[in-house]
Structures are given as C-alpha cells and as structure tokens.
mmCIF file of C-alpha atoms in Angstrom:
data_model
loop_
_atom_site.group_PDB
_atom_site.id
_atom_site.type_symbol
_atom_site.label_atom_id
_atom_site.label_comp_id
_atom_site.label_asym_id
_atom_site.label_seq_id
_atom_site.Cartn_x
_atom_site.Cartn_y
_atom_site.Cartn_z
ATOM 1 C CA MET A 1 48.755 -7.303 35.504
ATOM 2 C CA ALA A 2 50.412 -8.722 38.605
ATOM 3 C CA SER A 3 48.495 -6.330 40.827
ATOM 4 C CA ILE A 4 45.228 -7.352 39.187
ATOM 5 C CA ARG A 5 45.879 -11.000 39.945
ATOM 6 C CA PHE A 6 46.662 -10.020 43.517
ATOM 7 C CA ASP A 7 43.448 -8.020 43.916
ATOM 8 C CA ALA A 8 41.152 -10.825 42.750
ATOM 9 C CA PRO A 9 41.907 -13.175 45.705
ATOM 10 C CA LYS A 10 41.566 -10.220 48.083
ATOM 11 C CA GLN A 11 38.135 -9.485 46.672
ATOM 12 C CA HIS A 12 37.223 -13.160 46.973
ATOM 13 C CA TYR A 13 38.214 -13.402 50.648
ATOM 14 C CA ALA A 14 36.638 -10.054 51.533
ATOM 15 C CA THR A 15 33.312 -11.047 50.003
ATOM 16 C CA SER A 16 33.493 -14.520 51.551
ATOM 17 C CA SER A 17 34.038 -12.912 54.971
ATOM 18 C CA LEU A 18 30.943 -10.757 54.490
ATOM 19 C CA VAL A 19 28.847 -13.771 53.532
ATOM 20 C CA ILE A 20 30.133 -15.834 56.485
ATOM 21 C CA GLY A 21 29.438 -12.933 58.855
ATOM 22 C CA TYR A 22 25.914 -12.618 57.501
ATOM 23 C CA ALA A 23 25.341 -16.377 57.763
ATOM 24 C CA LEU A 24 26.407 -16.513 61.416
ATOM 25 C CA CYS A 25 24.340 -13.474 62.359
ATOM 26 C CA SER A 26 21.333 -14.747 60.431
ATOM 27 C CA SER A 27 21.522 -18.186 62.042
ATOM 28 C CA LEU A 28 21.933 -16.930 65.593
ATOM 29 C CA LEU A 29 19.565 -13.958 65.377
ATOM 30 C CA ALA A 30 16.490 -16.145 64.786
ATOM 31 C CA VAL A 31 17.131 -18.078 68.012
ATOM 32 C CA ILE A 32 18.078 -14.935 69.936
ATOM 33 C CA ASN A 33 14.930 -13.157 68.768
ATOM 34 C CA LYS A 34 12.800 -16.181 69.641
ATOM 35 C CA PHE A 35 14.295 -16.154 73.126
ATOM 36 C CA ALA A 36 13.896 -12.374 73.406
ATOM 37 C CA ILE A 37 10.255 -12.372 72.285
ATOM 38 C CA THR A 38 9.543 -15.186 74.748
ATOM 39 C CA LYS A 39 10.956 -13.210 77.658
ATOM 40 C CA PHE A 40 9.871 -9.775 76.363
ATOM 41 C CA ASN A 41 6.476 -10.163 74.700
ATOM 42 C CA TYR A 42 6.348 -6.789 72.941
ATOM 43 C CA PRO A 43 7.419 -7.339 69.307
ATOM 44 C CA GLY A 44 6.942 -3.733 68.203
ATOM 45 C CA LEU A 45 8.993 -2.339 71.077
ATOM 46 C CA LEU A 46 11.644 -5.032 70.621
ATOM 47 C CA THR A 47 12.181 -4.194 66.947
ATOM 48 C CA ALA A 48 12.163 -0.456 67.721
ATOM 49 C CA LEU A 49 14.962 -0.970 70.250
ATOM 50 C CA GLN A 50 16.895 -2.890 67.591
ATOM 51 C CA TYR A 51 16.435 -0.047 65.098
ATOM 52 C CA LEU A 52 17.493 2.500 67.710
ATOM 53 C CA THR A 53 20.631 0.542 68.592
ATOM 54 C CA SER A 54 21.632 0.177 64.953
ATOM 55 C CA ALA A 55 20.962 3.780 63.921
ATOM 56 C CA LEU A 56 22.566 5.219 67.054
ATOM 57 C CA GLY A 57 25.513 2.835 66.813
ATOM 58 C CA VAL A 58 26.267 3.875 63.236
ATOM 59 C CA TRP A 59 25.916 7.578 64.095
ATOM 60 C CA VAL A 60 28.185 7.372 67.166
ATOM 61 C CA LEU A 61 30.849 5.281 65.420
ATOM 62 C CA GLY A 62 30.728 7.733 62.535
ATOM 63 C CA LYS A 63 31.283 10.675 64.868
ATOM 64 C CA LEU A 64 34.213 8.869 66.480
ATOM 65 C CA GLY A 65 35.771 8.253 63.075
ATOM 66 C CA PHE A 66 35.555 4.450 63.106
ATOM 67 C CA LEU A 67 33.371 4.369 59.996
ATOM 68 C CA HIS A 68 31.888 6.613 57.342
ATOM 69 C CA HIS A 69 28.211 6.807 56.494
ATOM 70 C CA ASP A 70 26.352 9.066 54.120
ATOM 71 C CA PRO A 71 24.802 12.108 55.820
ATOM 72 C CA PHE A 72 21.049 12.155 56.301
ATOM 73 C CA THR A 73 19.258 14.264 53.698
ATOM 74 C CA LEU A 74 15.540 14.599 53.138
ATOM 75 C CA ASP A 75 15.852 13.974 49.397
ATOM 76 C CA THR A 76 17.675 10.659 49.898
ATOM 77 C CA ALA A 77 15.262 9.685 52.681
ATOM 78 C CA LYS A 78 12.313 10.155 50.310
ATOM 79 C CA LYS A 79 13.957 7.896 47.734
ATOM 80 C CA PHE A 80 14.807 5.269 50.346
ATOM 81 C CA LEU A 81 11.431 5.345 52.153
ATOM 82 C CA PRO A 82 9.696 2.638 50.050
ATOM 83 C CA ALA A 83 12.579 0.221 50.732
ATOM 84 C CA ALA A 84 12.460 1.076 54.448
ATOM 85 C CA VAL A 85 8.725 0.355 54.540
ATOM 86 C CA VAL A 86 9.233 -3.048 52.945
ATOM 87 C CA PHE A 87 12.120 -3.769 55.328
ATOM 88 C CA TYR A 88 10.020 -2.778 58.350
ATOM 89 C CA LEU A 89 7.145 -5.002 57.251
ATOM 90 C CA ALA A 90 9.518 -7.942 56.749
ATOM 91 C CA ILE A 91 10.982 -7.558 60.244
ATOM 92 C CA PHE A 92 7.545 -6.905 61.755
ATOM 93 C CA THR A 93 6.003 -10.055 60.260
ATOM 94 C CA ASN A 94 9.147 -12.058 61.084
ATOM 95 C CA THR A 95 8.990 -11.080 64.759
ATOM 96 C CA ASN A 96 5.280 -11.864 65.014
ATOM 97 C CA LEU A 97 5.817 -15.196 63.263
ATOM 98 C CA LEU A 98 8.420 -16.120 65.877
ATOM 99 C CA ARG A 99 6.002 -14.914 68.549
ATOM 100 C CA HIS A 100 3.198 -17.260 67.455
ATOM 101 C CA ALA A 101 5.135 -20.208 66.024
ATOM 102 C CA ASN A 102 8.260 -22.220 66.649
ATOM 103 C CA VAL A 103 11.547 -21.765 64.815
ATOM 104 C CA ASP A 104 10.781 -24.724 62.535
ATOM 105 C CA THR A 105 7.818 -22.864 61.059
ATOM 106 C CA PHE A 106 10.002 -19.836 60.474
ATOM 107 C CA ILE A 107 12.590 -21.976 58.691
ATOM 108 C CA VAL A 108 10.187 -23.572 56.218
ATOM 109 C CA PHE A 109 8.700 -20.280 55.117
ATOM 110 C CA ARG A 110 12.143 -18.670 55.021
ATOM 111 C CA SER A 111 13.285 -21.522 52.791
ATOM 112 C CA LEU A 112 10.537 -20.823 50.269
ATOM 113 C CA THR A 113 12.080 -17.474 49.396
ATOM 114 C CA PRO A 114 15.040 -18.465 47.135
ATOM 115 C CA LEU A 115 12.726 -19.971 44.518
ATOM 116 C CA LEU A 116 10.389 -16.979 44.633
ATOM 117 C CA VAL A 117 13.291 -14.504 44.575
ATOM 118 C CA ALA A 118 14.800 -16.272 41.539
ATOM 119 C CA ILE A 119 11.470 -15.965 39.730
ATOM 120 C CA ALA A 120 11.099 -12.309 40.772
ATOM 121 C CA ASP A 121 14.680 -11.527 39.715
ATOM 122 C CA THR A 122 13.963 -12.947 36.274
ATOM 123 C CA ALA A 123 10.540 -11.324 35.885
ATOM 124 C CA PHE A 124 11.170 -7.860 37.322
ATOM 125 C CA ARG A 125 14.935 -7.283 37.356
ATOM 126 C CA LYS A 126 15.545 -8.860 33.934
ATOM 127 C CA GLN A 127 18.144 -11.278 35.312
ATOM 128 C CA PRO A 128 18.930 -14.436 33.298
ATOM 129 C CA CYS A 129 16.743 -17.448 34.026
ATOM 130 C CA PRO A 130 18.342 -19.902 36.471
ATOM 131 C CA SER A 131 20.021 -22.891 34.862
ATOM 132 C CA LYS A 132 18.307 -26.265 35.116
ATOM 133 C CA LEU A 133 20.765 -27.402 37.788
ATOM 134 C CA THR A 134 20.263 -24.209 39.793
ATOM 135 C CA PHE A 135 16.488 -24.557 39.531
ATOM 136 C CA VAL A 136 16.643 -28.186 40.665
ATOM 137 C CA SER A 137 18.816 -27.203 43.632
ATOM 138 C CA LEU A 138 16.259 -24.587 44.676
ATOM 139 C CA LEU A 139 13.494 -27.190 44.458
ATOM 140 C CA ILE A 140 15.563 -29.571 46.613
ATOM 141 C CA ILE A 141 16.016 -26.862 49.246
ATOM 142 C CA LEU A 142 12.280 -26.214 49.179
ATOM 143 C CA GLY A 143 11.345 -29.902 49.334
ATOM 144 C CA GLY A 144 13.756 -30.650 52.160
ATOM 145 C CA ALA A 145 12.547 -27.756 54.283
ATOM 146 C CA VAL A 146 8.875 -28.587 53.679
ATOM 147 C CA GLY A 147 9.518 -32.203 54.639
ATOM 148 C CA TYR A 148 11.340 -31.056 57.771
ATOM 149 C CA VAL A 149 8.497 -28.949 59.074
ATOM 150 C CA ALA A 150 5.842 -31.418 57.897
ATOM 151 C CA THR A 151 6.899 -33.660 60.799
ATOM 152 C CA ASP A 152 5.822 -30.940 63.227
ATOM 153 C CA SER A 153 2.051 -30.525 63.570
ATOM 154 C CA GLY A 154 2.153 -27.538 65.920
ATOM 155 C CA PHE A 155 0.602 -25.052 63.495
ATOM 156 C CA THR A 156 -2.212 -22.594 64.185
ATOM 157 C CA LEU A 157 -4.230 -20.289 61.923
ATOM 158 C CA THR A 158 -2.562 -17.274 63.523
ATOM 159 C CA ALA A 159 0.895 -18.686 62.883
ATOM 160 C CA TYR A 160 0.032 -19.503 59.268
ATOM 161 C CA SER A 161 -1.316 -15.987 58.720
ATOM 162 C CA TRP A 162 1.883 -14.388 59.965
ATOM 163 C CA ALA A 163 3.931 -16.937 58.008
ATOM 164 C CA PHE A 164 2.171 -16.065 54.759
ATOM 165 C CA ALA A 165 2.575 -12.340 55.418
ATOM 166 C CA TYR A 166 6.266 -12.914 56.147
ATOM 167 C CA LEU A 167 6.722 -14.910 52.930
ATOM 168 C CA VAL A 168 5.250 -12.101 50.828
ATOM 169 C CA THR A 169 7.192 -9.293 52.508
ATOM 170 C CA ILE A 170 10.564 -11.063 52.706
ATOM 171 C CA THR A 171 10.425 -12.008 49.013
ATOM 172 C CA THR A 172 9.602 -8.410 48.081
ATOM 173 C CA GLU A 173 12.319 -7.137 50.396
ATOM 174 C CA MET A 174 15.000 -9.414 48.962
ATOM 175 C CA VAL A 175 14.401 -8.213 45.409
ATOM 176 C CA TYR A 176 13.567 -4.554 46.038
ATOM 177 C CA ILE A 177 16.369 -3.888 48.521
ATOM 178 C CA LYS A 178 18.840 -5.387 46.045
ATOM 179 C CA HIS A 179 17.562 -2.862 43.485
ATOM 180 C CA MET A 180 18.040 -0.012 45.968
ATOM 181 C CA VAL A 181 21.546 -1.188 46.924
ATOM 182 C CA THR A 182 22.725 -1.218 43.325
ATOM 183 C CA ASN A 183 21.079 2.044 42.235
ATOM 184 C CA LEU A 184 20.769 4.567 45.072
ATOM 185 C CA GLY A 185 24.489 5.271 45.557
ATOM 186 C CA LEU A 186 24.846 5.010 49.348
ATOM 187 C CA ASN A 187 27.722 3.182 51.002
ATOM 188 C CA THR A 188 27.068 0.162 53.227
ATOM 189 C CA TRP A 189 26.861 2.081 56.507
ATOM 190 C CA GLY A 190 24.695 4.687 54.792
ATOM 191 C CA PHE A 191 22.175 1.980 53.959
ATOM 192 C CA VAL A 192 22.280 0.674 57.522
ATOM 193 C CA PHE A 193 21.773 4.198 58.901
ATOM 194 C CA TYR A 194 18.881 5.146 56.609
ATOM 195 C CA ASN A 195 17.158 1.771 56.899
ATOM 196 C CA ASN A 196 17.136 1.683 60.687
ATOM 197 C CA LEU A 197 16.457 5.387 61.238
ATOM 198 C CA LEU A 198 13.457 5.422 58.915
ATOM 199 C CA SER A 199 12.193 2.151 60.396
ATOM 200 C CA LEU A 200 12.499 3.647 63.883
ATOM 201 C CA MET A 201 10.415 6.622 62.757
ATOM 202 C CA MET A 202 7.691 4.262 61.502
ATOM 203 C CA SER A 203 7.545 2.224 64.714
ATOM 204 C CA PRO A 204 5.029 4.407 66.634
ATOM 205 C CA VAL A 205 2.535 4.037 63.778
ATOM 206 C CA PHE A 206 2.565 0.258 64.131
ATOM 207 C CA TRP A 207 2.393 0.500 67.924
ATOM 208 C CA ILE A 208 -0.896 2.358 67.519
ATOM 209 C CA ILE A 209 -2.240 0.087 64.760
ATOM 210 C CA THR A 210 -1.547 -3.093 66.733
ATOM 211 C CA GLY A 211 -2.507 -1.613 70.105
ATOM 212 C CA GLU A 212 0.811 -2.648 71.615
ATOM 213 C CA TYR A 213 1.331 0.798 73.118
ATOM 214 C CA SER A 214 -1.531 0.078 75.512
ATOM 215 C CA ASP A 215 0.096 -3.165 76.699
ATOM 216 C CA VAL A 216 3.429 -1.413 77.230
ATOM 217 C CA PHE A 217 1.905 1.469 79.198
ATOM 218 C CA THR A 218 -0.049 -1.010 81.323
ATOM 219 C CA ALA A 219 3.120 -3.011 82.038
ATOM 220 C CA VAL A 220 5.065 0.149 82.946
ATOM 221 C CA GLY A 221 2.282 1.336 85.245
ATOM 222 C CA SER A 222 2.155 -2.014 87.037
ATOM 223 C CA ASN A 223 5.983 -2.368 87.209
ATOM 224 C CA SER A 224 5.723 -5.644 85.299
ATOM 225 C CA GLU A 225 8.655 -7.983 85.771
ATOM 226 C CA ASN A 226 8.464 -8.731 82.042
ATOM 227 C CA LEU A 227 9.848 -5.257 81.343
ATOM 228 C CA PHE A 228 12.465 -5.087 84.077
ATOM 229 C CA ASP A 229 13.604 -8.696 84.451
ATOM 230 C CA LEU A 230 17.378 -9.170 84.113
ATOM 231 C CA VAL A 231 17.020 -12.149 81.770
ATOM 232 C CA ALA A 232 14.637 -10.206 79.539
ATOM 233 C CA PHE A 233 17.001 -7.223 79.543
ATOM 234 C CA SER A 234 19.929 -9.443 78.564
ATOM 235 C CA ALA A 235 17.957 -11.125 75.780
ATOM 236 C CA VAL A 236 16.799 -7.791 74.361
ATOM 237 C CA SER A 237 20.311 -6.325 74.577
ATOM 238 C CA LEU A 238 21.802 -9.307 72.774
ATOM 239 C CA SER A 239 19.179 -9.099 70.041
ATOM 240 C CA CYS A 240 19.945 -5.385 69.583
ATOM 241 C CA VAL A 241 23.683 -6.029 69.206
ATOM 242 C CA PHE A 242 23.076 -8.782 66.664
ATOM 243 C CA GLY A 243 20.601 -6.503 64.916
ATOM 244 C CA LEU A 244 23.406 -3.986 64.335
ATOM 245 C CA LEU A 245 25.791 -6.706 63.145
ATOM 246 C CA ILE A 246 23.310 -8.243 60.722
ATOM 247 C CA SER A 247 22.473 -4.784 59.366
ATOM 248 C CA PHE A 248 26.066 -4.330 58.273
ATOM 249 C CA PHE A 249 26.729 -7.875 57.085
ATOM 250 C CA GLY A 250 23.318 -8.105 55.418
ATOM 251 C CA PHE A 251 23.714 -4.963 53.325
ATOM 252 C CA ALA A 252 27.365 -5.647 52.547
ATOM 253 C CA ALA A 253 26.604 -9.208 51.434
ATOM 254 C CA ARG A 254 23.643 -8.033 49.370
ATOM 255 C CA LYS A 255 25.922 -5.629 47.591
ATOM 256 C CA ALA A 256 28.460 -8.355 46.773
ATOM 257 C CA ILE A 257 26.219 -11.224 45.666
ATOM 258 C CA SER A 258 22.983 -11.797 43.768
ATOM 259 C CA ALA A 259 19.623 -11.645 45.513
ATOM 260 C CA THR A 260 19.053 -15.394 45.049
ATOM 261 C CA ALA A 261 22.519 -16.354 46.309
ATOM 262 C CA PHE A 262 22.056 -14.024 49.281
ATOM 263 C CA THR A 263 18.724 -15.665 50.110
ATOM 264 C CA VAL A 264 20.075 -19.217 49.736
ATOM 265 C CA THR A 265 22.946 -18.353 52.094
ATOM 266 C CA GLY A 266 20.443 -17.433 54.764
ATOM 267 C CA VAL A 267 18.387 -20.583 54.209
ATOM 268 C CA VAL A 268 21.248 -23.086 54.187
ATOM 269 C CA ASN A 269 22.820 -21.614 57.287
ATOM 270 C CA LYS A 270 19.625 -22.212 59.222
ATOM 271 C CA PHE A 271 21.309 -25.527 60.117
ATOM 272 C CA LEU A 272 22.884 -23.797 63.105
ATOM 273 C CA THR A 273 19.497 -22.338 64.004
ATOM 274 C CA VAL A 274 17.929 -25.797 63.957
ATOM 275 C CA ALA A 275 20.758 -27.311 66.003
ATOM 276 C CA ILE A 276 20.315 -24.703 68.742
ATOM 277 C CA ASN A 277 16.545 -24.987 68.459
ATOM 278 C CA VAL A 278 16.698 -28.728 69.139
ATOM 279 C CA LEU A 279 18.782 -28.098 72.242
ATOM 280 C CA ILE A 280 16.712 -25.346 73.873
ATOM 281 C CA TRP A 281 13.074 -25.848 72.765
ATOM 282 C CA ASP A 282 10.792 -28.836 73.326
ATOM 283 C CA LYS A 283 8.823 -28.491 70.069
ATOM 284 C CA HIS A 284 10.775 -29.530 67.022
ATOM 285 C CA ALA A 285 10.841 -32.152 64.291
ATOM 286 C CA GLY A 286 12.037 -35.704 64.849
ATOM 287 C CA PRO A 287 14.643 -37.861 63.083
ATOM 288 C CA ILE A 288 12.781 -37.796 59.763
ATOM 289 C CA GLY A 289 12.689 -34.036 59.924
ATOM 290 C CA LEU A 290 16.421 -33.882 60.531
ATOM 291 C CA LEU A 291 16.977 -36.051 57.461
ATOM 292 C CA CYS A 292 14.906 -33.593 55.473
ATOM 293 C CA LEU A 293 17.125 -30.834 56.818
ATOM 294 C CA LEU A 294 20.165 -32.650 55.435
ATOM 295 C CA LEU A 295 18.348 -32.690 52.088
ATOM 296 C CA THR A 296 17.986 -28.922 52.331
ATOM 297 C CA LEU A 297 21.707 -28.573 52.984
ATOM 298 C CA ALA A 298 22.440 -30.845 50.020
ATOM 299 C CA GLY A 299 20.328 -28.534 47.878
ATOM 300 C CA GLY A 300 22.405 -25.592 49.069
ATOM 301 C CA VAL A 301 25.631 -27.380 48.127
ATOM 302 C CA LEU A 302 24.173 -28.246 44.723
ATOM 303 C CA TYR A 303 23.209 -24.611 44.186
ATOM 304 C CA GLN A 304 26.767 -23.528 44.992
ATOM 305 C CA GLN A 305 28.153 -26.073 42.537
ATOM 306 C CA SER A 306 25.716 -24.974 39.825
ATOM 307 C CA VAL A 307 27.092 -21.433 39.781
ATOM 308 C CA THR A 308 30.774 -22.107 40.530
ATOM 309 C CA GLY A 309 31.682 -22.624 36.879
ATOM 310 C CA ALA A 310 30.501 -19.196 35.829
ATOM 311 C CA GLY A 311 32.316 -17.625 38.750
ATOM 312 C CA ASN A 312 35.630 -19.257 37.832
ATOM 313 C CA VAL A 313 35.405 -17.980 34.263
ATOM 314 C CA SER A 314 34.646 -14.410 35.288
ATOM 315 C CA SER A 315 36.959 -13.875 38.272
ATOM 316 C CA GLN A 316 39.798 -12.295 36.276
ATOM 317 C CA SER A 317 37.537 -9.978 34.283
ATOM 318 C CA THR A 318 35.733 -8.991 37.462
ATOM 319 C CA ALA A 319 39.027 -7.894 39.028
ATOM 320 C CA SER A 320 39.650 -5.636 36.030
ATOM 321 C CA LYS A 321 36.159 -4.229 36.334
ATOM 322 C CA GLN A 322 36.810 -3.427 39.989
ATOM 323 C CA ILE A 323 39.697 -1.134 39.087
ATOM 324 C CA ASP A 324 37.809 0.670 36.333
ATOM 325 C CA SER A 325 34.477 0.904 38.175
ATOM 326 C CA GLU A 326 33.356 4.419 38.984
ATOM 327 C CA THR A 327 31.107 3.408 41.864
ATOM 328 C CA ASP A 328 30.730 0.513 44.291
ATOM 329 C CA GLU A 329 27.201 0.002 43.037
ATOM 330 C CA ASP A 330 28.317 -0.537 39.430
ATOM 331 C CA TYR A 331 30.912 -3.062 40.597
ATOM 332 C CA ALA A 332 28.420 -4.974 42.721
ATOM 333 C CA ASP A 333 25.959 -5.144 39.838
ATOM 334 C CA ASP A 334 28.729 -6.283 37.474
ATOM 335 C CA ASN A 335 29.675 -9.062 39.909
ATOM 336 C CA GLU A 336 26.093 -10.213 39.969
ATOM 337 C CA GLU A 337 25.835 -10.347 36.183
ATOM 338 C CA LYS A 338 29.190 -12.126 35.764
ATOM 339 C CA GLY A 339 28.357 -14.855 38.286
ATOM 340 C CA LEU A 340 31.214 -14.253 40.744
ATOM 341 C CA SER A 341 28.659 -13.933 43.527
ATOM 342 C CA GLY A 342 27.694 -17.583 43.251
ATOM 343 C CA LYS A 343 31.292 -18.749 43.607
ATOM 344 C CA ILE A 344 31.906 -17.094 46.934
ATOM 345 C CA SER A 345 28.457 -17.389 48.504
ATOM 346 C CA GLY A 346 28.373 -21.119 49.098
ATOM 347 C CA VAL A 347 29.090 -21.138 52.818
#
C-alpha cells in the first residue's frame, strides 16, 4: 500500500507537467504562427514544413534510441486516417484564420470550443453531463472571451468564414482525437508520428485545391525575398520546433485528461498569447477587453474548482487502477471517468 500512495503523487506531477507543457506551447505557438504567416505568406507550405519537422524528428529520435514510437503499418494508417484528416483541417483552418484575422479573433473562436466539446462529449461519447457549476464556468469563459473580442471591430467576411470553419473542425478534432487516443492503442510518440506523417501526405492535395502551389513556384522562380529572408526563415524554423513540442504535449495531455478539460486548458492559457499580442501588434482590444479577459480566466479557475472535488475522491483508486491497467489507453480513459483529469488540469 505504501508504494501505491507513493505512485499517486508521481502520477499527479507527471500529468501536471504534461498539461503545463501543452499550455505553454499552445500559448506561444499562436503568436509564433501569426508572426510566421506574416513573414512567410504560404499557409499550406508552412504547415507542411511543421508536419515534416515533427514526423522526421520523431523518426530520427526513435532511430537514435531517445524515444519509442509504434512502427508505421498500412493497417494502422487506415484506421488513423479519419483522425488525421480532421487534424489537418483544424490546423489548415487555424492557419488561414491567423492569416486573415488578428489573434483576438482566433482567441474568441477558440474559447467557444469547451462548451461545444462538453456537449459533444455528452451526446456522442456518452460522458456524464457537466455539473451546474462546471456548465456555468464554461459560460463565463465564453462570455468573457466574446466580450473581449467585441471591443475589436476589425472583422471581415473572409475572417469570419475561416473562423467558423475553424470552430467546426477544432470541436470535431477535440472529441474525435480523444476517441482515437483512448481506443487505437498507439503510444504518445506513435500518435505524433502517424498524425504528422499522414498530414504531410495530404498537404499536396490542399496545395492544388487552394492554388498555393502556383504562388510558391512563382516566388521560387522570381527569387522572392519572402521565401529566402532570414527573419522569415527564423520564424518558420521556430514554428516548426514548437509544432513538434505541441504534438507531444498535446497528445500526452489528451491522453491524461478529459477532452473538455484539455480544451479549457488551451483557452485559459491564451492569457500569455494576449499579453504578447498586446506588445507586438497594433490591433487589439482596449481596457474593457482586458477586463473581459480576466473574466475568462476567472471562468477557467471556476471550472478547475468545479471538478477538484471529484478528483480528490478518486486519486487513491486511480493509483490502484494504474497498477492493474493492461494498457495506457484503459488507464487514461479510467482517469477521465473518475475525474482525476480535472484536478490536475487547472493550470
């Protein structure tokens, strides 16, 4: 029994570290990608380079023995393909939203997802309905973010179109990827490898559909500074590195916490994104908007408090389940059902 009590805090700190890592990467990546897409105006090529870096990074580190990932098999790829398509569409719409709108617009539509994910979890994944306090906290997050962006009138029809497409795809991705993580049987690096490799394979299709390949070939033929500028190269490189980091932390955090808690973590930690956004961009909300942002953060704290009680009750039984679990996927799903995820996801 002593060893069980020792393992529970270790599990708590390990999962907390994954959530914190995801939060930092999520917060910084939005600003980095906004900077990269500003200096390197080829969203399809930018995301393809991110996929290439992540897939190649996992493969090389695996060959060197620094990590283990599941080998690529055609049968597993077929099963994972629908999730990879949804993931690609989420990243594709996200990048184009950042291309046509400011970070504030991205934040408000990103903040809509916890409420929608909670509803989708209940309707399609047969998860328990959120408690009244949890539901209220999600509404506070939504209201605060909407009020924040409502102070910024810099919207266009194009930006709204991409924002709506992003909202639909990211909500689907949050729920469906969680289903794949808990049922397919791959380890964390296996998910990162399959997700990015399959997304990389899909990239040329979207280059043709959007006509971006023509712009790239024209820029290469004219030796455009936009392709070969040092600042653009640095921005793209940084976005690729953070793309690899968020792939790991994102999948690992998804596996440890519920889909709603995972989504709320990303929304609440947009505070750092907003702080950097205020410093480097000239289009952002004013003082009233910042007060609304504080309301969003308060909603995140309330959400964390609303699920802490269940997590405290289940922590000991979850440690026992960890020892007896036959697979990581079963343990992650058990954590989600017991409520431990909520306790350690309030960052």
